[in-house]
CSV table of C-alpha atoms in Angstrom, one decimal:
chain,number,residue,atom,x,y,z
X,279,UNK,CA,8.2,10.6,-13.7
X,280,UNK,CA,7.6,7.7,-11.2
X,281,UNK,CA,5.9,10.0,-8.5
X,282,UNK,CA,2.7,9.8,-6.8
X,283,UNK,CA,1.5,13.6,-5.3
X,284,UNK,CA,-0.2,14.2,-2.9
X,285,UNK,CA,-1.9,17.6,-1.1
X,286,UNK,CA,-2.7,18.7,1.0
X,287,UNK,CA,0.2,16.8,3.2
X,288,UNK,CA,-1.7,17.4,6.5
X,289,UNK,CA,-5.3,18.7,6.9
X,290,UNK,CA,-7.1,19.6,10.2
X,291,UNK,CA,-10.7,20.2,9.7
X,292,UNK,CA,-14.0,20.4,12.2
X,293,UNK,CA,-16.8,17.9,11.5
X,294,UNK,CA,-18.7,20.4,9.5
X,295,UNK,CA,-16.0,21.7,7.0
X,296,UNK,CA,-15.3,20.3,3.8
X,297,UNK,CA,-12.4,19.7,2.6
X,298,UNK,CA,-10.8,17.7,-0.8
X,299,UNK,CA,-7.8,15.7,-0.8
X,300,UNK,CA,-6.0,15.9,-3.8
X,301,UNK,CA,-3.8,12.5,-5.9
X,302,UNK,CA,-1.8,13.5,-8.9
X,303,UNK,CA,0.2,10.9,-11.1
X,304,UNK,CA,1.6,11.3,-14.5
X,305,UNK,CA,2.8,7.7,-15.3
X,306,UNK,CA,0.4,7.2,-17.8
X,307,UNK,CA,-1.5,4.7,-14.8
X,308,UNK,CA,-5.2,3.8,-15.3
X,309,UNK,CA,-5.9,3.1,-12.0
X,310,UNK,CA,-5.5,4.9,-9.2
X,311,UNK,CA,-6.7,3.8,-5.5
X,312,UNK,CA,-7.7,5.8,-2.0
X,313,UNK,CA,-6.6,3.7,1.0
X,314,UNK,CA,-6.9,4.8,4.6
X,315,UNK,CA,-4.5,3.9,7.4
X,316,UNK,CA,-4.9,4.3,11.3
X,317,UNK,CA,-1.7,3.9,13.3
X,318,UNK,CA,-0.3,1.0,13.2
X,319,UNK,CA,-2.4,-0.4,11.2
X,320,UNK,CA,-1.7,-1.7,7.5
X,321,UNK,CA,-3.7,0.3,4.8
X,322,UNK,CA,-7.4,-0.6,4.1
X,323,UNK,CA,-8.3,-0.1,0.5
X,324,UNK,CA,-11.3,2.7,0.2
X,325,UNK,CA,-12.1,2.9,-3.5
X,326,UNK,CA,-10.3,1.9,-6.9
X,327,UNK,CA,-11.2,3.9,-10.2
X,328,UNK,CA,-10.2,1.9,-13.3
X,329,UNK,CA,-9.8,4.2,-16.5
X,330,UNK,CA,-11.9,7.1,-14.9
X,331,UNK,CA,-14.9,4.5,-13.8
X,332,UNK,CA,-15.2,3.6,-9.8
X,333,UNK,CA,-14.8,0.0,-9.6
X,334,UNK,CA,-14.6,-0.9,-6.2
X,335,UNK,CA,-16.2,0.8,-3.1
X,336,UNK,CA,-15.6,-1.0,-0.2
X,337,UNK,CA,-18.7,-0.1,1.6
X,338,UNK,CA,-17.6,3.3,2.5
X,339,UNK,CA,-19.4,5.5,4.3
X,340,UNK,CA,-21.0,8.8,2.1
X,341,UNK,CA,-18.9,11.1,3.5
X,342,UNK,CA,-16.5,10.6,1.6
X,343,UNK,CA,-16.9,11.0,-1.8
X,344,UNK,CA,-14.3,10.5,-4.7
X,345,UNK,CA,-13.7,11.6,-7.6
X,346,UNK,CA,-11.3,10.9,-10.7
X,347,UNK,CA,-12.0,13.7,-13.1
X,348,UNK,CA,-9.2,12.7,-15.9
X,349,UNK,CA,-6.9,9.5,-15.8
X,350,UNK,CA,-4.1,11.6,-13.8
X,351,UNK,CA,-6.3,12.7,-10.7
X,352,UNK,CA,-8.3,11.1,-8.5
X,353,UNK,CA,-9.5,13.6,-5.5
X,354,UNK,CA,-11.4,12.4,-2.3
X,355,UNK,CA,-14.4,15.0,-1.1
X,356,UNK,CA,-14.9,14.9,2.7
X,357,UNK,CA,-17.9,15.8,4.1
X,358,UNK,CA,-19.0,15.9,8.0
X,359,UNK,CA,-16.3,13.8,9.0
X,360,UNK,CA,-16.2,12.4,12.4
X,361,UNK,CA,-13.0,12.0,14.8
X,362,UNK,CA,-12.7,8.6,14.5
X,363,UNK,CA,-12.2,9.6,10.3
X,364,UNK,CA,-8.5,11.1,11.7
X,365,UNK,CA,-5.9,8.9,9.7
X,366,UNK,CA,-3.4,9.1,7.1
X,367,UNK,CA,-5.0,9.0,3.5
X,368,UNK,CA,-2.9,7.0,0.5
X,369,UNK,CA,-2.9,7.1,-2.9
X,370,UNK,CA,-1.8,4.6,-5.4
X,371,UNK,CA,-2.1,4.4,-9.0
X,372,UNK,CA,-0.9,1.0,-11.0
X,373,UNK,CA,-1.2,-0.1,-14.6
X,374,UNK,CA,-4.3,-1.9,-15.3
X,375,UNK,CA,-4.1,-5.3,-16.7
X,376,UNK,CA,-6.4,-4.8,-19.5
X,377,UNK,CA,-3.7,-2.4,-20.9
X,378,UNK,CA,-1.9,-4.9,-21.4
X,379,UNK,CA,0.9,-3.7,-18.4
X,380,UNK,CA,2.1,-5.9,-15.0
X,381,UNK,CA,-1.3,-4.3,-13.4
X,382,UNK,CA,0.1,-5.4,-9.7
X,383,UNK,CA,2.4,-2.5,-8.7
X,384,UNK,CA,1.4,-0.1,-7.0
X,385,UNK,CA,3.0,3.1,-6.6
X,386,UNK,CA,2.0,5.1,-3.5
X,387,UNK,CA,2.1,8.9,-2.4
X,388,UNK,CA,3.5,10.2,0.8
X,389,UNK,CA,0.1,10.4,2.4
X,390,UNK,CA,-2.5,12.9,3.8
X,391,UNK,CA,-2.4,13.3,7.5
X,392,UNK,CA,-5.8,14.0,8.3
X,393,UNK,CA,-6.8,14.9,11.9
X,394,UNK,CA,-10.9,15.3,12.3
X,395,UNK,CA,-12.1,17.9,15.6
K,193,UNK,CA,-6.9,-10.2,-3.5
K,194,UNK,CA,-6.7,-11.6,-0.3
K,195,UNK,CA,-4.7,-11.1,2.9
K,196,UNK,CA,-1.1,-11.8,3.7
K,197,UNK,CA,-0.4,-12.7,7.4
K,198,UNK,CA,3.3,-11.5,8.6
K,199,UNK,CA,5.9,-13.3,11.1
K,200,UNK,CA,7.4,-11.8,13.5
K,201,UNK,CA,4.9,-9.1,13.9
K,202,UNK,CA,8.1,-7.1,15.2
K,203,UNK,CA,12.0,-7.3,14.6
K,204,UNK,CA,14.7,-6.3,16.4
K,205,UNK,CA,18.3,-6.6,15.2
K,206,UNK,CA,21.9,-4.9,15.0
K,207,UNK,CA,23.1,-2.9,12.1
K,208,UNK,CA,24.7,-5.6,9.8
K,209,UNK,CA,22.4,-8.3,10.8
K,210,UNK,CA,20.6,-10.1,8.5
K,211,UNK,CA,16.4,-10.1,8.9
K,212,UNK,CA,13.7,-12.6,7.7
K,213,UNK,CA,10.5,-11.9,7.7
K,214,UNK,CA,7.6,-14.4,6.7
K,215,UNK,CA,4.4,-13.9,5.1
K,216,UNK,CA,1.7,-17.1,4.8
K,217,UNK,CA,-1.7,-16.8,2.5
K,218,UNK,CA,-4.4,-18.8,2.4
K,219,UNK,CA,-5.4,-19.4,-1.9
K,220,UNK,CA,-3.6,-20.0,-4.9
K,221,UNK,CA,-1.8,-16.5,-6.2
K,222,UNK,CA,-0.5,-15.0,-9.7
K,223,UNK,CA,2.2,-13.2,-7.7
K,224,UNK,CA,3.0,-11.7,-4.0
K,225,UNK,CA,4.5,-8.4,-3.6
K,226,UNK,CA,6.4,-7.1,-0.7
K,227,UNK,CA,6.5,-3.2,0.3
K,228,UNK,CA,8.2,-1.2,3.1
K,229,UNK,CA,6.9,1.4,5.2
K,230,UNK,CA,8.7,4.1,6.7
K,231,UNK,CA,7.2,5.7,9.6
K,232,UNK,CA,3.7,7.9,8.4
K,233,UNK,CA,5.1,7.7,4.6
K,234,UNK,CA,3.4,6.1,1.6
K,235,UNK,CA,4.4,2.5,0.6
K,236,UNK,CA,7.3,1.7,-1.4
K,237,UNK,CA,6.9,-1.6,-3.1
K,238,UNK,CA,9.9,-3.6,-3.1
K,239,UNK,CA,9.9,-6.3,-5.0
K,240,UNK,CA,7.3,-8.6,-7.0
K,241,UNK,CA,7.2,-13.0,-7.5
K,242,UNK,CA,5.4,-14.5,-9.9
K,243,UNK,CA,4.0,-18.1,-8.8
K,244,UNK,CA,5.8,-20.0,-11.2
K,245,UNK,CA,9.3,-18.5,-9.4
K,246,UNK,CA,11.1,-19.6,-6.3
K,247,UNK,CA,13.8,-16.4,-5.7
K,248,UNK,CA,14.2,-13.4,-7.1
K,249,UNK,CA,16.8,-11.2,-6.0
K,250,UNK,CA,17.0,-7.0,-5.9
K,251,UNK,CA,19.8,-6.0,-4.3
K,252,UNK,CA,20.4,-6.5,-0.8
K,253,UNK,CA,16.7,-8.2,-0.8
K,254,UNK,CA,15.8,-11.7,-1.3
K,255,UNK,CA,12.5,-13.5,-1.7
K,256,UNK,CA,11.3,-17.0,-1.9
K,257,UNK,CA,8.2,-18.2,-2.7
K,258,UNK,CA,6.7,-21.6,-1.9
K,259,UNK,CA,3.3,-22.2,-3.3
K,260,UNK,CA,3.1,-25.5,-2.2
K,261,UNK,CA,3.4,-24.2,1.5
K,262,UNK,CA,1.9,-21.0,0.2
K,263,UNK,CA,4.3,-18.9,2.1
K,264,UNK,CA,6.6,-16.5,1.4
K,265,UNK,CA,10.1,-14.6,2.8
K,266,UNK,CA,11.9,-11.4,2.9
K,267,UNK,CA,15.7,-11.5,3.5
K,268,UNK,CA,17.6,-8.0,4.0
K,269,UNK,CA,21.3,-9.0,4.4
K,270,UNK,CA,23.3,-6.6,6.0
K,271,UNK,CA,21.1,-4.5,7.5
K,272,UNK,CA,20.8,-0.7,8.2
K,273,UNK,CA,19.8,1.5,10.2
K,274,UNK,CA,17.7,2.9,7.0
K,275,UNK,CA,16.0,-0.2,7.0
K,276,UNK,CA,13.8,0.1,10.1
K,277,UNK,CA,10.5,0.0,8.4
K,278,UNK,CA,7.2,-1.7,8.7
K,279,UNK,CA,7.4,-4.5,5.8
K,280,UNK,CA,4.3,-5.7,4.4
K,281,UNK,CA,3.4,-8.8,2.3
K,282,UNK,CA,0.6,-8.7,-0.5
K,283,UNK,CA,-0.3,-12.2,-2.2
K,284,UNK,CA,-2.5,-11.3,-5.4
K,285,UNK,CA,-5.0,-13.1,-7.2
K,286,UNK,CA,-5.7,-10.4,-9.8
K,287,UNK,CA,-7.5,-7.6,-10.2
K,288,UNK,CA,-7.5,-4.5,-8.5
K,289,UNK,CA,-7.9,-5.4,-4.8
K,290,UNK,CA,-5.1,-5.9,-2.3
K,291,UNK,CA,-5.2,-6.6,1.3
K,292,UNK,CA,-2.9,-6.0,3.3
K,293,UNK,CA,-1.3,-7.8,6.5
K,294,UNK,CA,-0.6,-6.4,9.5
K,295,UNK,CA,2.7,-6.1,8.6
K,296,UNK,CA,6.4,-6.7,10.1
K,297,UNK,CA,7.9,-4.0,12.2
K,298,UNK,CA,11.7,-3.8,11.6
K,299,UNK,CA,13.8,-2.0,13.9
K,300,UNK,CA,17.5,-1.9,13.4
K,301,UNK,CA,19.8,-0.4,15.7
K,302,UNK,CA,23.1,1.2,14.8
């Protein structure tokens, strides 16, 4: 299984709702990542979790809020989002290098198209 | 990681056409990745070069590296209509964090 999941695939919420996005692999990955792409835009890494531990937040705002509760999920918690917020969400997971695997290949879900009132 | 920067920032060419596309980076890299795009999909990665290799091959693809010029290309030969995809270059200097360029937008017509 070389898939990346993803749900919900598209999400409208109000700014006062909240909502989880869900990220599913069973590759056996240790890393999983939240990236978030406007339109024509190339993806912006959001967080990376590392065998279950956050390692890099890249100064995202607290509204959203990850999570990785075992090494196959990762979920992202939105919280009073704000239009601007509307994008496509990715998910990637890749093989650390500390275990020992290529650690630079990432392998993406189809997305969460998210679209903030 | 650090950021790739893509040339052309579009492409437009007939089915069968070849298509280069460039990438340049700025620091020295263990590897550079390439992955496609289709249209409000999740990446596909495409291929990976280590910085000790030149070409590597997959298929209809072809990439060269030059670390000395620290630059990088994507060749599709023959294209297709399937092809019409944003491309996207990631240089990597380990660890966890990639950046990614704005990308090439391919657009081939049948």
């Amino acid at each position: 299984d070389t898939e990346v999941t993803q749900t919900p695939k598209h999400l409208v919420m109000g700014m006062t709702n909240k909502k989880s996005l869900k990220c599913e692999q069973h590759m056996g990955h240790r890393a999983m990542y939240w990236y978030k792409q406007k339109a024509k835009k190339p993806p912006e890494l959001m967080f990376v979790y590392s065998y279950e531990k956050l390692s890099i937040n890249e100064s995202v705002p607290s509204r959203f809020s990850p999570e990785c509760p075992n090494s196959s999920l990762l979920n992202l918690h939105l919280h009073a989002l704000q239009p601007e917020d509307s994008a496509l969400y990715l998910c990637a997971s890749s093989t650390p290098r500390l275990a020992g695997g290529q650690g630079d290949t990432q392998y993406f879900g189809p997305g969460t198209r998210l679209t903030v009132l | 990681s650090q950021q790739g920067e893509e040339d052309p920032q579009a492409l437009s060419i007939q089915e069968g056409e070849n298509a280069t596309m460039n990438c340049s980076y700025k620091t020295s890299i263990n590897n550079l990745q390439w992955y496609r795009q289709n249209s409000g999909r999740g990446l596909v990665h495409l291929i990976l070069i280590r910085s000790n290799e030149r070409e590597k091959h997959s298929g209809r693809l072809r990439v060269t590296l030059d670390t000395s010029k620290k630059s990088s290309s994507l060749l599709i030969t023959a294209s297709r209509a399937a092809d019409t995809a944003s491309y996207f270059c990631a240089p990597n200097t380990g660890g966890f964090k990639t950046i990614f360029g704005a990308g090439t937008r391919l657009f081939v017509k049948a």
